[in-house]
Coordinates of C-alpha atoms in Angstrom, one line a residue:
X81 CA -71.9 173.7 -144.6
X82 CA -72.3 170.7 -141.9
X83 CA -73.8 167.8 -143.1
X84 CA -75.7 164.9 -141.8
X85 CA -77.2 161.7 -142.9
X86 CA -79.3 159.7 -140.6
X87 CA -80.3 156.4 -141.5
X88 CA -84.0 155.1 -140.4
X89 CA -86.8 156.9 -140.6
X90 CA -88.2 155.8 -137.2
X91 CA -89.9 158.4 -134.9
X92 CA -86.7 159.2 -133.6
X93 CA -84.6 159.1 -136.7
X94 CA -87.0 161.8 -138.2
X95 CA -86.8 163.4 -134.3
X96 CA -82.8 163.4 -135.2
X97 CA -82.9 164.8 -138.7
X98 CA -85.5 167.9 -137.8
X99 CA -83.4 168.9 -134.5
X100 CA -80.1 168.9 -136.8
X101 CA -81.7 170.6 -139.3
X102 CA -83.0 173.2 -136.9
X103 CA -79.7 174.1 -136.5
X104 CA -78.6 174.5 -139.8
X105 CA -77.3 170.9 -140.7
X106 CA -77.9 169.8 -144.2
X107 CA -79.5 166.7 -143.6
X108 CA -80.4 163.6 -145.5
X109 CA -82.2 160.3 -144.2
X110 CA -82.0 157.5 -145.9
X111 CA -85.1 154.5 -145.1
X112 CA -84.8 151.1 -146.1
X113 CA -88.6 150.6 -146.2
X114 CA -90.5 152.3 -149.3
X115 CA -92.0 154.2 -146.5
X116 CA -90.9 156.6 -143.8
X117 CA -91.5 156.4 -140.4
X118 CA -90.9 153.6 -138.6
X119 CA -93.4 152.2 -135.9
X120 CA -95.2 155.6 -136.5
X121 CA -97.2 154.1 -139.5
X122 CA -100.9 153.3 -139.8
X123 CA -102.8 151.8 -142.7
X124 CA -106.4 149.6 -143.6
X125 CA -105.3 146.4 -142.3
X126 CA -108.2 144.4 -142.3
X127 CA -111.3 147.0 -144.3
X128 CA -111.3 149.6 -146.5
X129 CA -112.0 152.6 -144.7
X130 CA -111.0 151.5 -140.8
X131 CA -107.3 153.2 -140.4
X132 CA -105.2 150.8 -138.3
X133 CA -101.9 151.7 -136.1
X134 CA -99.1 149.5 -137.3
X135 CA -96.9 149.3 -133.6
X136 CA -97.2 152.5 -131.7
X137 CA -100.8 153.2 -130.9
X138 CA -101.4 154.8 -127.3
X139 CA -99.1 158.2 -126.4
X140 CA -98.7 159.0 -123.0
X141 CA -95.5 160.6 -122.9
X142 CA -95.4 162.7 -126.6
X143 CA -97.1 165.3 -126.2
X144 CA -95.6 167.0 -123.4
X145 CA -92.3 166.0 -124.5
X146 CA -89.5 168.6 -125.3
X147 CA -89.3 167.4 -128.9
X148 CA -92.9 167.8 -129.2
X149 CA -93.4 170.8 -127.6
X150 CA -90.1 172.6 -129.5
X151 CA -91.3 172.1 -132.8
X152 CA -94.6 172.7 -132.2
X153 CA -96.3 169.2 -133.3
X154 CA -99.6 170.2 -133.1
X155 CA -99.3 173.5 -134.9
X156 CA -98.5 171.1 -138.3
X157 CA -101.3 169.5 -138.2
X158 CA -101.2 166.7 -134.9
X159 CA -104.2 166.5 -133.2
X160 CA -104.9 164.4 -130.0
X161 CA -107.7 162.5 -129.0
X162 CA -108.8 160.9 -125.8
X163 CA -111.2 158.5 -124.8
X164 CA -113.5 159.0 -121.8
X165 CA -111.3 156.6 -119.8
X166 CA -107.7 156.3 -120.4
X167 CA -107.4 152.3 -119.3
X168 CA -109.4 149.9 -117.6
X169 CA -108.3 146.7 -116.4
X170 CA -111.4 144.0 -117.0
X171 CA -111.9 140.6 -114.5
X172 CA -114.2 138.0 -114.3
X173 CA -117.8 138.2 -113.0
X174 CA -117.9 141.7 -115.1
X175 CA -115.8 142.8 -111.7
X176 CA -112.7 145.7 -113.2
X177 CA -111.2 148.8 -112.4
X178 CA -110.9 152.0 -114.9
X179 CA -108.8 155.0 -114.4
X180 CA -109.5 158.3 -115.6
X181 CA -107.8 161.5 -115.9
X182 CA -108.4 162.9 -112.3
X183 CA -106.5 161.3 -109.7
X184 CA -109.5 161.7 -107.2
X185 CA -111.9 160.1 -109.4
X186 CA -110.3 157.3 -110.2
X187 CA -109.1 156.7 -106.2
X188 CA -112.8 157.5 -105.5
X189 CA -113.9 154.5 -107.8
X190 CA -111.2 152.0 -106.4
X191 CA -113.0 151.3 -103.1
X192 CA -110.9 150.4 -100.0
X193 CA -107.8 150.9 -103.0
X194 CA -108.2 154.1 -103.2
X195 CA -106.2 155.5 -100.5
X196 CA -103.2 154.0 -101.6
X197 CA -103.6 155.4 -105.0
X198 CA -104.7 159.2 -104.2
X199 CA -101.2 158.6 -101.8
X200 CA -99.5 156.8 -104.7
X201 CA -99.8 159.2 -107.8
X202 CA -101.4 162.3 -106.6
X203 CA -98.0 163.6 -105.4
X204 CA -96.6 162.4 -108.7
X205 CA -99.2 164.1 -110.5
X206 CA -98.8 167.2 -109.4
X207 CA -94.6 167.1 -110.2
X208 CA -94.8 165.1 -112.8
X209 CA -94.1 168.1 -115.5
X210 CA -90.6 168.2 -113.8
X211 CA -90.5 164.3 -113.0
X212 CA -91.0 163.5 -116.6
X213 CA -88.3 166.1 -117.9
X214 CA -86.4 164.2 -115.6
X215 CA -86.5 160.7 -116.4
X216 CA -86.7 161.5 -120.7
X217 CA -83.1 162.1 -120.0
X218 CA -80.0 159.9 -119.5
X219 CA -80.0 158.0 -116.4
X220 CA -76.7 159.4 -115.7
X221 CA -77.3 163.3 -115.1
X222 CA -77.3 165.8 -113.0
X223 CA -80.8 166.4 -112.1
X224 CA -82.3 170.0 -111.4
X225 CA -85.1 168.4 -109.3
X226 CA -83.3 165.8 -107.4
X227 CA -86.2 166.0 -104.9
X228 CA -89.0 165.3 -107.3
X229 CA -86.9 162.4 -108.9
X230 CA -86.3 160.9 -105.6
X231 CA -90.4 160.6 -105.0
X232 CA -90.7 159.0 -108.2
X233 CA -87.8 156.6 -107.9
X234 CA -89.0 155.5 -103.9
X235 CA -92.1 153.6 -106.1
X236 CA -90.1 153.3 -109.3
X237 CA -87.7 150.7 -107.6
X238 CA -89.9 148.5 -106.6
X239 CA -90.8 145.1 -107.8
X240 CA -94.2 145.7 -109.4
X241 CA -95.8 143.0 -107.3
X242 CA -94.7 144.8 -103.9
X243 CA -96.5 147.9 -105.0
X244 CA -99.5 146.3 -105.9
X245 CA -99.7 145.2 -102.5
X246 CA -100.4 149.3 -101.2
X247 CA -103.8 149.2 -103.4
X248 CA -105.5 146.6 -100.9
X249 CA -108.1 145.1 -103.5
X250 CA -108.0 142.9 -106.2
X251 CA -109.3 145.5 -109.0
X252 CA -107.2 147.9 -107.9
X253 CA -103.9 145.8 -107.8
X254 CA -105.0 144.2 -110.9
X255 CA -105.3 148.1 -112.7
X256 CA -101.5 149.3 -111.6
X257 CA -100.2 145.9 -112.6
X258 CA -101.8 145.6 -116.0
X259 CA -99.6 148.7 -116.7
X260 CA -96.7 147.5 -114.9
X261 CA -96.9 144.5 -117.5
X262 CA -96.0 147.1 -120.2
X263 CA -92.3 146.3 -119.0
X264 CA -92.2 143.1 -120.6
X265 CA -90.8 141.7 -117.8
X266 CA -90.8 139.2 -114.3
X267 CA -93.3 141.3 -111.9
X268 CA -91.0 140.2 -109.2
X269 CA -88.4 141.9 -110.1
X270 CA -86.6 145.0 -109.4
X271 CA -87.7 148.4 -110.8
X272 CA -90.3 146.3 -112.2
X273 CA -92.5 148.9 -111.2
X274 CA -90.8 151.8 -113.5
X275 CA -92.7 152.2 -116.2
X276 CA -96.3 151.7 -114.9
X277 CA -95.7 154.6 -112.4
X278 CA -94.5 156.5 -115.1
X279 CA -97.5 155.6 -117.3
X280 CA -100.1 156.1 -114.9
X281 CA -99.0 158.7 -113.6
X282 CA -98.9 160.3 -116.7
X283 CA -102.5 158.9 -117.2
X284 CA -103.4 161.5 -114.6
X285 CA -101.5 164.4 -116.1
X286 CA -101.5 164.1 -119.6
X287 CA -103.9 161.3 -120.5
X288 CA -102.9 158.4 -123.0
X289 CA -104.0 160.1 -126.3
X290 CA -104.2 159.1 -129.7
X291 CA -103.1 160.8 -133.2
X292 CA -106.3 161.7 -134.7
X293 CA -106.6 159.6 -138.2
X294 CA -103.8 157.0 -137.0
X295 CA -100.2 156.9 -135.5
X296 CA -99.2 158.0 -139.1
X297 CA -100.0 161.7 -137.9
X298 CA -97.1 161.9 -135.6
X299 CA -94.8 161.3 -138.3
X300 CA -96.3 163.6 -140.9
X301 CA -96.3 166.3 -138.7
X302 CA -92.6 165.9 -138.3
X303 CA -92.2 165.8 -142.0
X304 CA -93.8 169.1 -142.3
X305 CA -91.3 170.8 -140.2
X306 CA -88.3 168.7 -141.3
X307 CA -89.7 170.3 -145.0
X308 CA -89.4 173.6 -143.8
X309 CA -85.8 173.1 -142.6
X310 CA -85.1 171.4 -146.0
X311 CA -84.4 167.8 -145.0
X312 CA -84.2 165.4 -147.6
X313 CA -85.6 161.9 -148.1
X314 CA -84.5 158.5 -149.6
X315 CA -86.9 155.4 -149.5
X316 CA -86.6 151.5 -150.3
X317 CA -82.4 151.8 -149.9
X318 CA -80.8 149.5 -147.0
X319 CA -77.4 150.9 -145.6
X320 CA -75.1 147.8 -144.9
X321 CA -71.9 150.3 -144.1
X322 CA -70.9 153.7 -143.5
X323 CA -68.7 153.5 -146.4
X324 CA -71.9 154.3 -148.6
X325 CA -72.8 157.4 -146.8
X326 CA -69.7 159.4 -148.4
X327 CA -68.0 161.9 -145.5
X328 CA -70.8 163.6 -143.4
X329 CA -69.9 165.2 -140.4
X330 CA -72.5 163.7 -138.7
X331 CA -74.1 160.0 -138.8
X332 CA -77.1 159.3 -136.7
X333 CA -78.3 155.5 -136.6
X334 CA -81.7 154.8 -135.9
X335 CA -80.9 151.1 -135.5
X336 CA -80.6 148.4 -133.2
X337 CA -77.2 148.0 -131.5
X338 CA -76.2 145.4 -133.2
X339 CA -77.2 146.7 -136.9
X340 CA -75.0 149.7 -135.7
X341 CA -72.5 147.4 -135.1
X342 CA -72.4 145.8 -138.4
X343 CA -73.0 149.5 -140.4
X344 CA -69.7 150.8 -138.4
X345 CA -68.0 147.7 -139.2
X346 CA -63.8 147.5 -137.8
X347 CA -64.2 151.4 -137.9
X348 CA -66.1 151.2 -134.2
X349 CA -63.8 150.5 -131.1
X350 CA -63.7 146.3 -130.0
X351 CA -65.5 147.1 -126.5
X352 CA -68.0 149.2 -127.7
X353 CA -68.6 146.5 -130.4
X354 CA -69.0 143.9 -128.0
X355 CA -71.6 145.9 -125.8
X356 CA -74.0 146.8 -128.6
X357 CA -73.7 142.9 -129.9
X358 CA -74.6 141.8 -126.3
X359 CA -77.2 144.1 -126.0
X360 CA -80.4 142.1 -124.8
X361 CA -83.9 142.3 -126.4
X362 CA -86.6 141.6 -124.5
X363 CA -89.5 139.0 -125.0
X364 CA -92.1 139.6 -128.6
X365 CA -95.5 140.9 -129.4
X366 CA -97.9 138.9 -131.4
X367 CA -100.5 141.7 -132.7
X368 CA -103.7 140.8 -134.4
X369 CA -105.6 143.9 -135.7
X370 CA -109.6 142.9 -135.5
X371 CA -112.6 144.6 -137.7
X372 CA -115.7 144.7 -135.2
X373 CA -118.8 145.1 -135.6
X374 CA -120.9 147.0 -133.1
X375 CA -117.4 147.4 -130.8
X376 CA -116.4 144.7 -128.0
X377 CA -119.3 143.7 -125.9
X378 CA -117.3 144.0 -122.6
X379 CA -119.1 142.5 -119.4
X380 CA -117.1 145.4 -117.7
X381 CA -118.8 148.6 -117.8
X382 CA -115.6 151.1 -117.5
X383 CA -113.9 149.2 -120.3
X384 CA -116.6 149.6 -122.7
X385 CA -115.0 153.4 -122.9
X386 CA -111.6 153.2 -121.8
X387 CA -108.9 153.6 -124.7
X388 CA -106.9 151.1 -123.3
X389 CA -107.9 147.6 -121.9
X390 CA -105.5 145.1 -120.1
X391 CA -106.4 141.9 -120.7
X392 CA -104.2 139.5 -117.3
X393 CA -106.1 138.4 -114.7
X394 CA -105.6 139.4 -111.5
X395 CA -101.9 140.0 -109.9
X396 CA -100.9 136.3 -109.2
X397 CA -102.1 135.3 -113.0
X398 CA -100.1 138.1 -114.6
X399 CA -96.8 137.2 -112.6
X400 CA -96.9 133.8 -113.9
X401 CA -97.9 134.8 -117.5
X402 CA -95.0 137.0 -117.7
X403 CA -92.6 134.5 -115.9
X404 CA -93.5 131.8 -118.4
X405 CA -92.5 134.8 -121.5
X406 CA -89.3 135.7 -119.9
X407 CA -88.6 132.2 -119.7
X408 CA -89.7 131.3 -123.3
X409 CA -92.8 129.1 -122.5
X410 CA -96.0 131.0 -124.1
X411 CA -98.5 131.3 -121.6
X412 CA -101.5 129.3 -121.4
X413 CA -103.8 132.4 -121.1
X414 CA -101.1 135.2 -122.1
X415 CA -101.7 138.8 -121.4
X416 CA -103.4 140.9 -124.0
X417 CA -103.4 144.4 -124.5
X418 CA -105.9 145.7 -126.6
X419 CA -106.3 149.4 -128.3
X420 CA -110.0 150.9 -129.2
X421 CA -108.3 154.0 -130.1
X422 CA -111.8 154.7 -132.7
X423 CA -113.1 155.8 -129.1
X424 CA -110.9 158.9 -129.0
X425 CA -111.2 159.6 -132.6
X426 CA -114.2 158.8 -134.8
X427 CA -112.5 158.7 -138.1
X428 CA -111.1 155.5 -137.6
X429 CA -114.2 153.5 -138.3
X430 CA -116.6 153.1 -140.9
X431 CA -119.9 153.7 -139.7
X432 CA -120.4 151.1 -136.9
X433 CA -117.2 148.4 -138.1
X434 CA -114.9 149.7 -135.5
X435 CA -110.4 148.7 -136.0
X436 CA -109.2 146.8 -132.2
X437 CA -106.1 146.8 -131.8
X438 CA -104.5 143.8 -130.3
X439 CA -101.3 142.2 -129.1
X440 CA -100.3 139.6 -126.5
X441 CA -96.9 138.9 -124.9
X442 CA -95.0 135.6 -126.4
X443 CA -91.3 134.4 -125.9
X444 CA -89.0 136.2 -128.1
X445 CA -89.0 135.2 -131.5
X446 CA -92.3 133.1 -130.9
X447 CA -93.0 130.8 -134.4
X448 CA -96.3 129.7 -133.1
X449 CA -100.0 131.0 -133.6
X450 CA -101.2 133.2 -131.1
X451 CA -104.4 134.3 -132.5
X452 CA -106.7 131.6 -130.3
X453 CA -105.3 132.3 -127.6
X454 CA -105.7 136.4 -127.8
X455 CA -109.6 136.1 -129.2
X456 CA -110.3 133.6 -126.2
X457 CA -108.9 136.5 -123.9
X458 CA -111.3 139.2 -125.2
X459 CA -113.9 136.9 -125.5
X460 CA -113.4 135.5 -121.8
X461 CA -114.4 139.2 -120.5
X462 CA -116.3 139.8 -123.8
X463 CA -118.5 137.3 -124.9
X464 CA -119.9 137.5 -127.8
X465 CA -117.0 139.4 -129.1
X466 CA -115.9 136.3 -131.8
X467 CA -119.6 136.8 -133.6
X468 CA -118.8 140.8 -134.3
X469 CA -115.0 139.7 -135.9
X470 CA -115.8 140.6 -139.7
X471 CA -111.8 140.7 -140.6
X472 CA -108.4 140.2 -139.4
X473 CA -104.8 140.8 -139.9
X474 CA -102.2 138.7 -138.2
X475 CA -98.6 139.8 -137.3
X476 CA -96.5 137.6 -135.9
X477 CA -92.7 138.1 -134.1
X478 CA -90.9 137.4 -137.1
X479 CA -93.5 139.7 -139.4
X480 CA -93.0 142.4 -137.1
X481 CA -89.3 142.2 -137.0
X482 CA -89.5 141.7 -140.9
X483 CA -91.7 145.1 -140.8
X484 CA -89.3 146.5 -139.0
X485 CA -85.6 145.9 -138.2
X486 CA -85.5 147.6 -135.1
X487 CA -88.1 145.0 -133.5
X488 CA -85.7 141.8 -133.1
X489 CA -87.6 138.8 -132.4
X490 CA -90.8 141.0 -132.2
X491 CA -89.6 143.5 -129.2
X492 CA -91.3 146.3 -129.6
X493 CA -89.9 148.4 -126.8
X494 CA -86.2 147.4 -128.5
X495 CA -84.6 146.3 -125.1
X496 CA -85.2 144.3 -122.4
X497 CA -85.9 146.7 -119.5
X498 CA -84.2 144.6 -116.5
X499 CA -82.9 147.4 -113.8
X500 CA -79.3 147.5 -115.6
X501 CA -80.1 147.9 -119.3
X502 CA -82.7 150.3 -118.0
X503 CA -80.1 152.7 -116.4
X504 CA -76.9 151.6 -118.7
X505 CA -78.3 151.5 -122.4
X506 CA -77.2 150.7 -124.8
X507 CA -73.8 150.3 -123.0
X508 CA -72.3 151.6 -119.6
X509 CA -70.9 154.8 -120.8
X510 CA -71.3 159.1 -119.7
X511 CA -72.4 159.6 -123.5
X512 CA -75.3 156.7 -124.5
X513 CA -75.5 157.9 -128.1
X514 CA -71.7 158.0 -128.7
X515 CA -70.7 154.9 -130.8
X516 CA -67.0 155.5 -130.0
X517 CA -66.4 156.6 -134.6
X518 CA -65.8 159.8 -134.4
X519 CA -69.2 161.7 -135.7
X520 CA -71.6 159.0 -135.9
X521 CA -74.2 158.2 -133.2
X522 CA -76.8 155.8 -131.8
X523 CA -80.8 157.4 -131.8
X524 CA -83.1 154.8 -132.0
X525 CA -85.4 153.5 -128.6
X526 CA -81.9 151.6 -127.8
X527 CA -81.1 154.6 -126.2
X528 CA -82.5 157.0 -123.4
X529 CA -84.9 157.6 -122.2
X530 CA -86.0 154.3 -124.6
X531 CA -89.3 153.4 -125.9
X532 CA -92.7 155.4 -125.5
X533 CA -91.7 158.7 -125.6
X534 CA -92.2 158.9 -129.8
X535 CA -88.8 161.3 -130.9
X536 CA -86.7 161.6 -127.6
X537 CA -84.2 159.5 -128.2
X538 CA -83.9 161.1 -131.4
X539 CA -83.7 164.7 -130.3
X540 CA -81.4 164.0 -127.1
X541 CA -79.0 162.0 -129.4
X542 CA -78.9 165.2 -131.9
X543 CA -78.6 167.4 -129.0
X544 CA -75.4 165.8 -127.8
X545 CA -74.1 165.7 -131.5
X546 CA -74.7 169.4 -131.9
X547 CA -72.7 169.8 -128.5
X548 CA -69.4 168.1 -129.8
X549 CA -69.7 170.2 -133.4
X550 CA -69.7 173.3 -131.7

């Protein structure tokens, strides 16, 4: 019998452990935490009875993922929600843009920006089935739709701030960028402008949903199929080398690089030890989790039903914000994202005490207080909002990194996304989960196709450990 152990219980770790197990793998995960799953955990933060998301909250890319759609996610119990608008982008003067699931509608609503977006993701939309199958892969592979990939990668390249430039007004430039921002990166920059064309465009075709009654869904529908294929569980133990993990055939690590590192120890070739402890993270998240009363009193009117809200400014604002993170300076008025995912699903809240969700972008391992500085942001394009706060739950870098081990100095997306780590992570090699020892591989957002995409990295790491067993 072939046997497996994965250690962390991340999305993708679990992701790892039910595609082994599929196959007929015994499998066992082991979890340092006293409870599984990773960043796919939500809990009553701040009131009994409002269901906060720990880290992940918003899903753009899951649910039409291969992993999801393989072992059938929604048939054990996931549900997805959306809210009538899938993100809005608020300015001053009540002034904003929203986008909603139809391309047309949302170009329609853009003004003199419009064009450029119905040009911009409409062709996207409509391939972005085969666009997305193409990019939750390794960079480095031979694509079936090179045609398709081309289109994407023509805005994908791009520094962020360039493309803004093809939606002609200021709301509209600000909506594309405030997703752009989800890079963690300078604006300026090249393929800057990856992930928000791959997140509003999937906006448009999928929708940014929500797990109904929390993030925690996600991961308890994966453990009803991993209990069908007989995986086994082991909580509150932390693996410190593979020496503890007796003689598996297969190990799968749902760590950071440089945990894997230090777990494979001298037994892991020098050069592939020195790429995975050079491996760069990328700048923190500060997340404060808000009970409101009565919902946010946005001046905006499409952000008073939008799932998501960017909270930067306009372009020019957000360049500088981000420039100032990447350079370890917090920003004076820092961008905020903010979640109302009780929008999309009702049974979140307690009667009319709604959970927000909300983080901003600080330097890496950020010691400071960001709290102030992420109320004053809602309430600049919210007032009133401070007057509804009943409760609050605070999370700063080092609590998130202490929450989890995966988020080092609070990076949430696990890697900074600059255009080389983007293509070569976590090392320059034709195999990205291969560790160089013999049966044991990387899984964890480290890898491709990286954060967002909850269980990818997990399945396509198990995929290419099946492959060498057989």
């Amino acid at each position: 019998m072939t046997t497996a152990v994965v250690v962390g219980s991340g999305p993708n770790g679990l992701a790892a452990a039910l595609t082994l197990a599929a196959a007929g793998v015994q499998v066992r995960v082991i979890e340092a935490a006293d409870v599984l799953g990773g960043g796919a955990r939500s809990s009553e933060l701040t009131l009994p009875g409002l269901v906060h998301d720990e880290c992940s909250g918003m899903h753009p890319m899951t649910p039409g993922s291969a992993f999801a759609q393989r072992f059938d996610l929604a048939g054990a119990g996931l549900t997805w929600r959306w809210a009538p608008v899938e993100f809005a982008h608020p300015l001053d003067g009540g002034r904003g843009a929203a986008a909603v699931r139809s391309v047309t509608d949302t170009a329609a609503s853009l003004g003199a920006g419009g064009r450029g977006w119905q040009h911009t993701f409409g062709p996207l939309t409509k391939r972005f089935g085969t666009i997305s199958h193409e990019f939750l892969q390794p960079v480095l592979h031979l694509p079936r739709h090179p045609l398709h990939l081309a289109l994407f990668g023509a805005y994908a390249g791009l520094p962020a701030t360039l493309l803004a430039r093809r939606f002609r007004t200021p709301e509209a430039q600000a909506l594309f960028t405030g997703v752009a921002v989800h890079a963690f990166r300078p604006l300026d920059t090249l393929a800057s402008s990856a992930i928000g064309v791959a997140l509003t465009t999937a906006a448009h075709a999928f929708g940014w949903p929500v797990a109904e009654g929390g993030s925690a869904a996600i991961r308890d529908a994966i453990l009803v199929r991993a209990a069908e294929h007989g995986v086994r569980f082991e909580t509150g133990r932390q693996v410190t080398s593979l020496d503890e993990l007796g003689s598996p055939d297969v190990v799968m690590l749902d760590t950071s690089p440089a945990a894997a590192a230090r777990i494979a120890g001298d037994r892991m070739p020098r050069h592939v030890r020195r790429a995975y402890l050079r491996y760069r993270h990328g700048p923190g998240a500060f997340k404060v989790d808000f009970a409101v009363e009565g919902g946010v009193p946005w001046t905006h009117e499409g952000s008073r039903s939008a799932g998501t809200v960017h909270l930067g400014g306009d372009v020019e604002e957000m360049a500088a914000a981000e420039q100032d993170v990447a350079a370890g300076r917090l920003p004076e008025r820092p961008f905020v994202l903010i979640g109302q995912q009780y929008l999309a699903d009702a049974t979140r809240s307690a009667g009319d005490i709604h959970p927000l969700y909300a983080y901003a972008h600080v330097p890496a391992g950020f010691t400071g207080d960001a709290t102030h500085a992420i109320t004053a942001r809602i309430e600049q394009y919210a007032p009133g909002f401070r007057d509804r706060i009943l409760a609050t739950c605070v999370r700063s870098t080092t609590e998130l990194s202490r929450h989890n081990d995966n988020y080092v100095g609070g990076d949430i997306v696990t890697g900074t996304n600059d255009p080389w780590q983007l293509v070569f992570r976590p090392r320059l090699a034709l195999d990205p989960y291969a560790t160089g020892v013999p049966g044991v591989y990387l899984c964890s957002a480290a890898t491709p196709p990286g954060a967002g995409a909850h269980g990818m990295c997990g399945y396509n790491a198990a995929q290419h450990a099946l492959a060498r067993l057989q």
